Amino acid sequence: MLLQNKQIAIVGGGPGGLTLARLLKQTGASVTVYERDRNRHERVQGGTLDLHDESGLAALRAAGLLDEFKARYRPGADKLRLTDEHATVVLDEHAASATFGDAAFRPEIDRGPLRDILLDSLATDTVVWDSQLASMQPVGAGWQLTFRSGATATADIVIGADGANSRIRPLLTPSRPFYSGVTVVEGTVYDAAHNAPRIHELLQGGKIFALADAKTLVVSAKGDGSLNFYTGCKTAETWARDSGINFSDAAQVRAWFRQAFAGWDDIWQELFAHETTHCVARPQYCMPLDQTWPAQPNLTLLGDAAHLMPPYAGEGVNMAMLDALELSNCLTSEAFRSVQAAIAHYETQMRERASAVAGDTMAQTEALHAPGALAYLAGLFSGDETTG
Ligand SMILES: Cc1cc2nc3c(=O)[nH]c(=O)nc-3n(C[C@H](O)[C@H](O)[C@H](O)COP(=O)(O)OP(=O)(O)OC[C@H]3O[C@@H](n4cnc5c(N)ncnc54)[C@H](O)[C@@H]3O)c2cc1C
């Protein structure tokens, strides 16, 4: 077995890193996850995630965690309402029914419960919290990891699952993601029934995609009564910095939204009405579609660290979890004569798959931020195709 007597370090305890830890642990491998968050109770931000049968759900099935997922997912949260800028619903999925086993069923789960399912499947000492990787040096045939706290660790094999701003990626490739042309402003409204009652009513526990004027607004209900939203606008890459807006100042973001989304119904202003709604501006990046690098004997990447892409096809977390499944399969297969050969096989298929998905995602990002986006997306949904 390739992993016999090997110590594996996974840097990053997001959905990709934790799925890999679970899959490898099932085979008896020796795995430690080093995670930047101080502890497991740190709030997991962000909207809900829809898992796809052939990727996210396939990884959970292999990890023996589908029953836990079925107990924690949010029935109905996948139901979408597509609206124009006046909040007029042009397509409503609330009457549709699909369930596990249907390839088109994309059940939603909040990020926190997904992380909990994965963490609860691991021994408590598998994840070392408060371990932000600062640097890594080769030592013998393996690596020495140095954390921001000053602590160090060694490993025979390191997997970079540390997301968009990976510290590990530059050790494999100088290639950097390119700007997609769209910047999102993301925020959370707590107690949505009280703080954004009209949008809460429109959501019906599901999702809203509002499209007009080459701009997007995506809103998702979360299980804790909050809602998550993100606007999408075509801007220069440095807009967030150059605009001078302090995105944690609700009044400044409110003023920006009124002006940028002028002509949109007042209902949307509920999103920015409360001082507790702190926003973050995130320019959206995508990996180069032709990226490649030589396979190493003791180092690889998965998830956003390998193939960051914009969120408009709902594939990011699904790709990260499928990477974990494929990498685990390769590292535990009898078919490869060395860890390097296993990594080479995994990376070749991972880059090819992610590249195709990223290409589609970029086309979708473009189409949703162009004139005619509403009719385009309504057409896609009527043809039974889905976005994230
Ligand atoms: C606004 C928005 C909406 C999105 N919507 C969707 C959606 O609907 N569906 C979907 O599939 N995807 C969506 N995504 C993308 C999705 O969030 C990511 O693709 C997914 O989380 C990637 O998983 P990951 O495990 O690779 O990385 P991450 O989830 O980013 O996890 C990385 C982990 O590494 C840790 N870390 C980072 N640096 C270090 C370090 N130096 N040392 C140690 N630990 C470190 C982080 O704390 C984190 O826990 C969205 C993204 C955005 C920005």
GROMACS .gro file of C-alpha atoms and ligand atoms in nm:
model
  441
    1MET     CA    1   0.000   0.000   0.000
    2LEU     CA    2   0.138   0.338  -0.111
    3LEU     CA    3   0.045   0.513   0.212
    4GLN     CA    4   0.185   0.257   0.451
    5ASN     CA    5   0.398   0.430   0.718
    6LYS     CA    6   0.336   0.767   0.551
    7GLN     CA    7   0.222   1.067   0.751
    8ILE     CA    8  -0.019   1.281   0.546
    9ALA     CA    9  -0.081   1.648   0.624
   10ILE     CA   10  -0.390   1.811   0.477
   11VAL     CA   11  -0.368   2.189   0.503
   12GLY     CA   12  -0.719   2.339   0.521
   13GLY     CA   13  -1.029   2.194   0.684
   14GLY     CA   14  -1.288   2.313   0.431
   15PRO     CA   15  -1.526   2.070   0.260
   16GLY     CA   16  -1.250   1.940   0.031
   17GLY     CA   17  -0.985   1.881   0.298
   18LEU     CA   18  -1.222   1.724   0.550
   19THR     CA   19  -1.376   1.493   0.289
   20LEU     CA   20  -1.029   1.372   0.194
   21ALA     CA   21  -0.938   1.320   0.560
   22ARG     CA   22  -1.248   1.106   0.614
   23LEU     CA   23  -1.192   0.900   0.298
   24LEU     CA   24  -0.825   0.834   0.375
   25LYS     CA   25  -0.893   0.759   0.743
   26GLN     CA   26  -1.142   0.494   0.633
   27THR     CA   27  -0.853   0.309   0.470
   28GLY     CA   28  -0.639   0.329   0.784
   29ALA     CA   29  -0.406   0.603   0.659
   30SER     CA   30  -0.234   0.834   0.904
   31VAL     CA   31  -0.379   1.182   0.841
   32THR     CA   32  -0.370   1.518   1.020
   33VAL     CA   33  -0.567   1.824   0.906
   34TYR     CA   34  -0.417   2.165   0.991
   35GLU     CA   35  -0.687   2.432   0.993
   36ARG     CA   36  -0.654   2.808   1.031
   37ASP     CA   37  -0.981   2.858   1.226
   38ARG     CA   38  -0.923   2.876   1.601
   39ASN     CA   39  -1.179   2.606   1.678
   40ARG     CA   40  -1.474   2.421   1.525
   41HIS     CA   41  -1.720   2.673   1.667
   42GLU     CA   42  -1.592   2.962   1.460
   43ARG     CA   43  -1.887   3.079   1.249
   44VAL     CA   44  -1.889   2.928   0.901
   45GLN     CA   45  -1.993   3.210   0.669
   46GLY     CA   46  -2.149   3.192   0.326
   47GLY     CA   47  -2.461   3.074   0.149
   48THR     CA   48  -2.601   2.726   0.128
   49LEU     CA   49  -2.440   2.465  -0.096
   50ASP     CA   50  -2.620   2.233  -0.334
   51LEU     CA   51  -2.454   1.895  -0.370
   52HIS     CA   52  -2.467   1.713  -0.701
   53ASP     CA   53  -2.526   1.340  -0.736
   54GLU     CA   54  -2.215   1.269  -0.942
   55SER     CA   55  -1.972   1.474  -0.730
   56GLY     CA   56  -2.052   1.610  -0.380
   57LEU     CA   57  -2.305   1.337  -0.302
   58ALA     CA   58  -2.083   1.069  -0.460
   59ALA     CA   59  -1.803   1.168  -0.222
   60LEU     CA   60  -2.037   1.155   0.079
   61ARG     CA   61  -2.164   0.814  -0.032
   62ALA     CA   62  -1.807   0.682  -0.050
   63ALA     CA   63  -1.738   0.837   0.290
   64GLY     CA   64  -2.036   0.652   0.439
   65LEU     CA   65  -2.199   0.982   0.533
   66LEU     CA   66  -2.508   0.994   0.312
   67ASP     CA   67  -2.744   0.910   0.599
   68GLU     CA   68  -2.596   1.192   0.809
   69PHE     CA   69  -2.641   1.422   0.512
   70LYS     CA   70  -3.005   1.315   0.470
   71ALA     CA   71  -3.062   1.397   0.837
   72ARG     CA   72  -2.906   1.745   0.810
   73TYR     CA   73  -2.987   1.877   0.459
   74ARG     CA   74  -3.260   2.136   0.415
   75PRO     CA   75  -3.555   2.003   0.214
   76GLY     CA   76  -3.697   2.279  -0.005
   77ALA     CA   77  -3.388   2.500   0.022
   78ASP     CA   78  -3.298   2.404  -0.336
   79LYS     CA   79  -3.621   2.557  -0.471
   80LEU     CA   80  -3.546   2.859  -0.682
   81ARG     CA   81  -3.746   3.164  -0.773
   82LEU     CA   82  -3.616   3.355  -1.071
   83THR     CA   83  -3.723   3.720  -1.072
   84ASP     CA   84  -3.666   4.045  -1.255
   85GLU     CA   85  -3.553   4.367  -1.086
   86HIS     CA   86  -3.910   4.435  -0.967
   87ALA     CA   87  -3.919   4.101  -0.780
   88THR     CA   88  -4.172   3.970  -1.031
   89VAL     CA   89  -4.136   3.593  -1.034
   90VAL     CA   90  -4.080   3.461  -1.387
   91LEU     CA   91  -3.999   3.103  -1.288
   92ASP     CA   92  -4.084   2.921  -0.967
   93GLU     CA   93  -3.952   2.576  -0.873
   94HIS     CA   94  -4.151   2.545  -0.551
   95ALA     CA   95  -4.411   2.316  -0.709
   96ALA     CA   96  -4.149   2.079  -0.854
   97SER     CA   97  -4.052   1.764  -0.667
   98ALA     CA   98  -3.733   1.562  -0.691
   99THR     CA   99  -3.556   1.344  -0.442
  100PHE     CA  100  -3.245   1.133  -0.377
  101GLY     CA  101  -3.176   0.905  -0.668
  102ASP     CA  102  -3.293   1.163  -0.927
  103ALA     CA  103  -2.981   1.284  -1.108
  104ALA     CA  104  -3.127   1.636  -1.117
  105PHE     CA  105  -3.189   1.650  -0.741
  106ARG     CA  106  -2.946   1.896  -0.585
  107PRO     CA  107  -3.019   1.902  -0.213
  108GLU     CA  108  -2.895   2.204  -0.020
  109ILE     CA  109  -2.708   2.210   0.306
  110ASP     CA  110  -2.570   2.500   0.506
  111ARG     CA  111  -2.192   2.517   0.525
  112GLY     CA  112  -2.188   2.477   0.906
  113PRO     CA  113  -2.382   2.148   0.918
  114LEU     CA  114  -2.177   2.008   0.625
  115ARG     CA  115  -1.860   2.087   0.816
  116ASP     CA  116  -2.010   1.931   1.132
  117ILE     CA  117  -2.097   1.606   0.950
  118LEU     CA  118  -1.741   1.575   0.825
  119LEU     CA  119  -1.580   1.674   1.158
  120ASP     CA  120  -1.800   1.435   1.356
  121SER     CA  121  -1.681   1.152   1.132
  122LEU     CA  122  -1.319   1.212   1.235
  123ALA     CA  123  -1.141   1.146   1.564
  124THR     CA  124  -1.110   1.476   1.754
  125ASP     CA  125  -0.731   1.479   1.726
  126THR     CA  126  -0.738   1.449   1.346
  127VAL     CA  127  -0.792   1.825   1.306
  128VAL     CA  128  -0.540   2.059   1.465
  129TRP     CA  129  -0.713   2.397   1.496
  130ASP     CA  130  -0.549   2.737   1.505
  131SER     CA  131  -0.286   2.614   1.259
  132GLN     CA  132  -0.245   2.871   0.984
  133LEU     CA  133   0.030   2.753   0.755
  134ALA     CA  134   0.294   3.023   0.713
  135SER     CA  135   0.559   2.835   0.514
  136MET     CA  136   0.681   2.491   0.413
  137GLN     CA  137   1.032   2.358   0.346
  138PRO     CA  138   1.144   2.026   0.202
  139VAL     CA  139   1.309   1.806   0.465
  140GLY     CA  140   1.451   1.475   0.342
  141ALA     CA  141   1.179   1.311   0.130
  142GLY     CA  142   0.903   1.505   0.307
  143TRP     CA  143   0.811   1.850   0.435
  144GLN     CA  144   0.839   2.066   0.742
  145LEU     CA  145   0.537   2.287   0.795
  146THR     CA  146   0.564   2.607   0.996
  147PHE     CA  147   0.252   2.771   1.131
  148ARG     CA  148   0.188   3.132   1.212
  149SER     CA  149   0.180   3.043   1.582
  150GLY     CA  150   0.543   2.929   1.553
  151ALA     CA  151   0.450   2.560   1.588
  152THR     CA  152   0.597   2.315   1.337
  153ALA     CA  153   0.504   1.971   1.205
  154THR     CA  154   0.647   1.724   0.957
  155ALA     CA  155   0.476   1.509   0.695
  156ASP     CA  156   0.569   1.269   0.417
  157ILE     CA  157   0.290   1.394   0.187
  158VAL     CA  158   0.117   1.734   0.195
  159ILE     CA  159  -0.219   1.811   0.036
  160GLY     CA  160  -0.300   2.180  -0.015
  161ALA     CA  161  -0.674   2.218   0.054
  162ASP     CA  162  -0.633   2.574   0.175
  163GLY     CA  163  -0.871   2.748  -0.063
  164ALA     CA  164  -0.853   3.049  -0.292
  165ASN     CA  165  -0.541   3.210  -0.144
  166SER     CA  166  -0.350   2.887  -0.102
  167ARG     CA  167  -0.003   2.911   0.052
  168ILE     CA  168   0.080   2.575  -0.104
  169ARG     CA  169  -0.019   2.637  -0.466
  170PRO     CA  170   0.291   2.855  -0.540
  171LEU     CA  171   0.511   2.558  -0.447
  172LEU     CA  172   0.363   2.371  -0.745
  173THR     CA  173   0.295   2.638  -1.004
  174PRO     CA  174   0.354   3.009  -1.059
  175SER     CA  175   0.028   3.028  -1.255
  176ARG     CA  176  -0.228   3.256  -1.095
  177PRO     CA  177  -0.606   3.277  -1.135
  178PHE     CA  178  -0.735   3.555  -1.364
  179TYR     CA  179  -1.009   3.806  -1.281
  180SER     CA  180  -1.350   3.694  -1.412
  181GLY     CA  181  -1.476   4.049  -1.468
  182VAL     CA  182  -1.735   4.025  -1.189
  183THR     CA  183  -1.711   4.143  -0.829
  184VAL     CA  184  -1.966   4.026  -0.574
  185VAL     CA  185  -2.073   4.204  -0.256
  186GLU     CA  186  -2.171   3.935  -0.009
  187GLY     CA  187  -2.363   3.977   0.315
  188THR     CA  188  -2.578   3.807   0.578
  189VAL     CA  189  -2.906   3.935   0.723
  190TYR     CA  190  -2.972   3.779   1.064
  191ASP     CA  191  -3.329   3.698   1.171
  192ALA     CA  192  -3.454   3.752   0.817
  193ALA     CA  193  -3.822   3.712   0.909
  194HIS     CA  194  -3.788   4.024   1.122
  195ASN     CA  195  -3.514   4.220   0.944
  196ALA     CA  196  -3.607   4.154   0.579
  197PRO     CA  197  -3.971   4.039   0.597
  198ARG     CA  198  -4.069   4.089   0.232
  199ILE     CA  199  -3.764   3.907   0.099
  200HIS     CA  200  -3.811   3.636   0.362
  201GLU     CA  201  -4.164   3.587   0.231
  202LEU     CA  202  -4.048   3.579  -0.131
  203LEU     CA  203  -3.776   3.325  -0.049
  204GLN     CA  204  -4.014   3.062   0.091
  205GLY     CA  205  -3.714   2.895   0.252
  206GLY     CA  206  -3.542   2.858  -0.087
  207LYS     CA  207  -3.334   3.076  -0.320
  208ILE     CA  208  -3.390   3.383  -0.534
  209PHE     CA  209  -3.196   3.475  -0.845
  210ALA     CA  210  -3.286   3.832  -0.951
  211LEU     CA  211  -3.143   3.938  -1.286
  212ALA     CA  212  -3.159   4.270  -1.474
  213ASP     CA  213  -2.936   4.538  -1.626
  214ALA     CA  214  -2.646   4.292  -1.660
  215LYS     CA  215  -2.641   4.258  -1.279
  216THR     CA  216  -2.728   3.968  -1.051
  217LEU     CA  217  -2.856   3.926  -0.699
  218VAL     CA  218  -2.858   3.580  -0.540
  219VAL     CA  219  -3.035   3.530  -0.206
  220SER     CA  220  -3.050   3.204  -0.005
  221ALA     CA  221  -3.243   3.122   0.312
  222LYS     CA  222  -3.035   2.951   0.581
  223GLY     CA  223  -3.139   2.708   0.850
  224ASP     CA  224  -3.058   2.945   1.138
  225GLY     CA  225  -3.318   3.200   1.019
  226SER     CA  226  -3.061   3.421   0.849
  227LEU     CA  227  -3.028   3.480   0.477
  228ASN     CA  228  -2.714   3.510   0.271
  229PHE     CA  229  -2.695   3.723  -0.041
  230TYR     CA  230  -2.449   3.835  -0.301
  231THR     CA  231  -2.477   4.097  -0.570
  232GLY     CA  232  -2.280   4.053  -0.893
  233CYS     CA  233  -2.165   4.344  -1.110
  234LYS     CA  234  -1.918   4.379  -1.393
  235THR     CA  235  -1.643   4.600  -1.257
  236ALA     CA  236  -1.274   4.661  -1.287
  237GLU     CA  237  -1.066   4.414  -1.086
  238THR     CA  238  -0.964   4.681  -0.836
  239TRP     CA  239  -1.311   4.836  -0.801
  240ALA     CA  240  -1.360   4.724  -0.439
  241ARG     CA  241  -1.038   4.896  -0.334
  242ASP     CA  242  -1.066   5.198  -0.564
  243SER     CA  243  -1.431   5.270  -0.476
  244GLY     CA  244  -1.327   5.388  -0.131
  245ILE     CA  245  -1.633   5.213   0.016
  246ASN     CA  246  -1.593   5.067   0.362
  247PHE     CA  247  -1.795   4.748   0.310
  248SER     CA  248  -1.838   4.688   0.682
  249ASP     CA  249  -2.016   5.025   0.712
  250ALA     CA  250  -2.384   4.949   0.641
  251ALA     CA  251  -2.469   5.310   0.548
  252GLN     CA  252  -2.194   5.325   0.286
  253VAL     CA  253  -2.298   4.993   0.130
  254ARG     CA  254  -2.664   5.102   0.133
  255ALA     CA  255  -2.575   5.420  -0.055
  256TRP     CA  256  -2.370   5.223  -0.308
  257PHE     CA  257  -2.652   4.969  -0.368
  258ARG     CA  258  -2.914   5.244  -0.422
  259GLN     CA  259  -2.699   5.400  -0.688
  260ALA     CA  260  -2.565   5.080  -0.853
  261PHE     CA  261  -2.907   4.909  -0.858
  262ALA     CA  262  -3.108   5.223  -0.938
  263GLY     CA  263  -3.448   5.129  -1.083
  264TRP     CA  264  -3.465   4.802  -0.884
  265ASP     CA  265  -3.764   4.761  -0.652
  266ASP     CA  266  -3.738   4.890  -0.295
  267ILE     CA  267  -3.783   4.535  -0.163
  268TRP     CA  268  -3.412   4.465  -0.225
  269GLN     CA  269  -3.310   4.749   0.004
  270GLU     CA  270  -3.420   4.535   0.297
  271LEU     CA  271  -3.090   4.353   0.249
  272PHE     CA  272  -2.894   4.661   0.346
  273ALA     CA  273  -3.135   4.818   0.597
  274HIS     CA  274  -2.968   4.692   0.916
  275GLU     CA  275  -2.651   4.800   1.083
  276THR     CA  276  -2.570   4.435   1.160
  277THR     CA  277  -2.548   4.349   0.789
  278HIS     CA  278  -2.174   4.355   0.730
  279CYS     CA  279  -2.074   4.304   0.370
  280VAL     CA  280  -1.757   4.187   0.202
  281ALA     CA  281  -1.659   4.270  -0.157
  282ARG     CA  282  -1.504   3.974  -0.337
  283PRO     CA  283  -1.359   4.006  -0.689
  284GLN     CA  284  -1.422   3.667  -0.853
  285TYR     CA  285  -1.129   3.479  -1.002
  286CYS     CA  286  -1.089   3.172  -1.220
  287MET     CA  287  -0.796   2.939  -1.273
  288PRO     CA  288  -0.625   2.947  -1.614
  289LEU     CA  289  -0.808   2.680  -1.815
  290ASP     CA  290  -0.480   2.543  -1.956
  291GLN     CA  291  -0.286   2.528  -1.630
  292THR     CA  292  -0.050   2.238  -1.574
  293TRP     CA  293   0.246   2.152  -1.353
  294PRO     CA  294   0.477   1.852  -1.313
  295ALA     CA  295   0.353   1.595  -1.060
  296GLN     CA  296   0.556   1.583  -0.737
  297PRO     CA  297   0.621   1.274  -0.522
  298ASN     CA  298   0.486   1.431  -0.202
  299LEU     CA  299   0.269   1.735  -0.274
  300THR     CA  300  -0.062   1.809  -0.447
  301LEU     CA  301  -0.367   2.037  -0.438
  302LEU     CA  302  -0.744   2.003  -0.432
  303GLY     CA  303  -1.050   2.225  -0.440
  304ASP     CA  304  -1.026   2.601  -0.476
  305ALA     CA  305  -0.650   2.588  -0.420
  306ALA     CA  306  -0.626   2.393  -0.747
  307HIS     CA  307  -0.910   2.540  -0.951
  308LEU     CA  308  -1.081   2.846  -0.812
  309MET     CA  309  -1.382   2.952  -1.022
  310PRO     CA  310  -1.674   3.197  -0.985
  311PRO     CA  311  -1.986   3.067  -0.807
  312TYR     CA  312  -2.232   3.095  -1.099
  313ALA     CA  313  -2.254   2.726  -1.184
  314GLY     CA  314  -2.261   2.605  -0.822
  315GLU     CA  315  -1.970   2.370  -0.883
  316GLY     CA  316  -1.694   2.485  -0.642
  317VAL     CA  317  -1.773   2.268  -0.345
  318ASN     CA  318  -1.879   1.978  -0.565
  319MET     CA  319  -1.547   1.985  -0.750
  320ALA     CA  320  -1.356   2.006  -0.419
  321MET     CA  321  -1.535   1.699  -0.282
  322LEU     CA  322  -1.494   1.505  -0.607
  323ASP     CA  323  -1.122   1.591  -0.603
  324ALA     CA  324  -1.108   1.439  -0.254
  325LEU     CA  325  -1.277   1.122  -0.377
  326GLU     CA  326  -1.055   1.084  -0.681
  327LEU     CA  327  -0.734   1.164  -0.493
  328SER     CA  328  -0.822   0.918  -0.218
  329ASN     CA  329  -0.898   0.651  -0.480
  330CYS     CA  330  -0.564   0.710  -0.652
  331LEU     CA  331  -0.356   0.714  -0.332
  332THR     CA  332  -0.513   0.392  -0.207
  333SER     CA  333  -0.516   0.209  -0.542
  334GLU     CA  334  -0.294  -0.092  -0.608
  335ALA     CA  335  -0.263   0.024  -0.970
  336PHE     CA  336   0.014   0.280  -0.908
  337ARG     CA  337   0.375   0.196  -0.835
  338SER     CA  338   0.452   0.517  -0.653
  339VAL     CA  339   0.281   0.806  -0.479
  340GLN     CA  340   0.409   1.029  -0.759
  341ALA     CA  341   0.237   0.813  -1.023
  342ALA     CA  342  -0.087   0.822  -0.821
  343ILE     CA  343  -0.065   1.201  -0.786
  344ALA     CA  344   0.013   1.238  -1.158
  345HIS     CA  345  -0.296   1.039  -1.253
  346TYR     CA  346  -0.518   1.231  -1.010
  347GLU     CA  347  -0.387   1.571  -1.122
  348THR     CA  348  -0.426   1.499  -1.491
  349GLN     CA  349  -0.792   1.399  -1.460
  350MET     CA  350  -0.864   1.670  -1.199
  351ARG     CA  351  -0.725   1.951  -1.419
  352GLU     CA  352  -0.909   1.822  -1.727
  353ARG     CA  353  -1.243   1.796  -1.544
  354ALA     CA  354  -1.203   2.127  -1.358
  355SER     CA  355  -1.098   2.302  -1.675
  356ALA     CA  356  -1.415   2.195  -1.857
  357VAL     CA  357  -1.632   2.300  -1.563
  358ALA     CA  358  -1.448   2.631  -1.525
  359GLY     CA  359  -1.497   2.702  -1.897
  360ASP     CA  360  -1.872   2.644  -1.860
  361THR     CA  361  -1.875   2.851  -1.541
  362MET     CA  362  -1.705   3.145  -1.714
  363ALA     CA  363  -1.958   3.127  -2.000
  364GLN     CA  364  -2.239   3.123  -1.742
  365THR     CA  365  -2.083   3.414  -1.551
  366GLU     CA  366  -2.069   3.613  -1.873
  367ALA     CA  367  -2.426   3.526  -1.978
  368LEU     CA  368  -2.573   3.618  -1.638
  369HIS     CA  369  -2.404   3.959  -1.646
  370ALA     CA  370  -2.514   4.051  -1.998
  371PRO     CA  371  -2.834   4.195  -2.146
  372GLY     CA  372  -3.102   3.926  -2.183
  373ALA     CA  373  -2.976   3.729  -1.882
  374LEU     CA  374  -3.322   3.672  -1.738
  375ALA     CA  375  -3.460   3.515  -2.057
  376TYR     CA  376  -3.138   3.312  -2.092
  377LEU     CA  377  -3.162   3.165  -1.742
  378ALA     CA  378  -3.539   3.109  -1.764
  379GLY     CA  379  -3.468   2.911  -2.083
  380LEU     CA  380  -3.200   2.704  -1.913
  381PHE     CA  381  -3.429   2.614  -1.624
  382SER     CA  382  -3.723   2.535  -1.849
  383GLY     CA  383  -3.492   2.297  -2.034
  384ASP     CA  384  -3.433   2.131  -1.696
  385GLU     CA  385  -3.076   2.250  -1.667
  386THR     CA  386  -2.968   2.407  -1.341
  387THR     CA  387  -2.723   2.654  -1.196
  388GLY     CA  388  -2.592   2.683  -0.842
  389LIG     C1  389  -2.012   3.419  -0.284
  389LIG     C2  390  -1.980   3.272  -0.308
  389LIG     C3  391  -2.084   3.182  -0.331
  389LIG     C4  392  -2.056   3.046  -0.354
  389LIG     N1  393  -2.160   2.962  -0.379
  389LIG     C5  394  -2.134   2.833  -0.407
  389LIG     C6  395  -2.240   2.742  -0.436
  389LIG     O1  396  -2.359   2.778  -0.435
  389LIG     N2  397  -2.207   2.613  -0.465
  389LIG     C7  398  -2.078   2.570  -0.468
  389LIG     O2  399  -2.053   2.452  -0.499
  389LIG     N3  400  -1.976   2.652  -0.441
  389LIG     C8  401  -2.000   2.783  -0.411
  389LIG     N4  402  -1.896   2.866  -0.384
  389LIG     C9  403  -1.758   2.814  -0.390
  389LIG    C10  404  -1.726   2.727  -0.269
  389LIG     O3  405  -1.743   2.803  -0.151
  389LIG    C11  406  -1.583   2.677  -0.279
  389LIG     O4  407  -1.557   2.627  -0.407
  389LIG    C12  408  -1.556   2.566  -0.178
  389LIG     O5  409  -1.576   2.612  -0.046
  389LIG    C13  410  -1.413   2.515  -0.194
  389LIG     O6  411  -1.384   2.421  -0.093
  389LIG     P1  412  -1.232   2.401  -0.046
  389LIG     O7  413  -1.238   2.297   0.062
  389LIG     O8  414  -1.145   2.381  -0.163
  389LIG     O9  415  -1.187   2.543   0.013
  389LIG     P2  416  -1.248   2.633   0.128
  389LIG    O10  417  -1.392   2.608   0.150
  389LIG    O11  418  -1.206   2.773   0.096
  389LIG    O12  419  -1.172   2.583   0.257
  389LIG    C14  420  -1.036   2.615   0.278
  389LIG    C15  421  -1.005   2.595   0.426
  389LIG    O13  422  -0.865   2.618   0.444
  389LIG    C16  423  -0.846   2.702   0.556
  389LIG     N5  424  -0.721   2.776   0.530
  389LIG    C17  425  -0.699   2.876   0.443
  389LIG     N6  426  -0.570   2.915   0.446
  389LIG    C18  427  -0.510   2.835   0.538
  389LIG    C19  428  -0.375   2.827   0.586
  389LIG     N7  429  -0.277   2.908   0.540
  389LIG     N8  430  -0.346   2.733   0.680
  389LIG    C20  431  -0.444   2.649   0.727
  389LIG     N9  432  -0.572   2.655   0.686
  389LIG    C21  433  -0.604   2.746   0.591
  389LIG    C22  434  -0.968   2.790   0.561
  389LIG    O14  435  -0.992   2.842   0.691
  389LIG    C23  436  -1.079   2.692   0.517
  389LIG    O15  437  -1.134   2.622   0.626
  389LIG    C24  438  -1.921   3.001  -0.357
  389LIG    C25  439  -1.817   3.090  -0.333
  389LIG    C26  440  -1.845   3.226  -0.309
  389LIG    C27  441  -1.732   3.321  -0.284
   0.00000   0.00000   0.00000
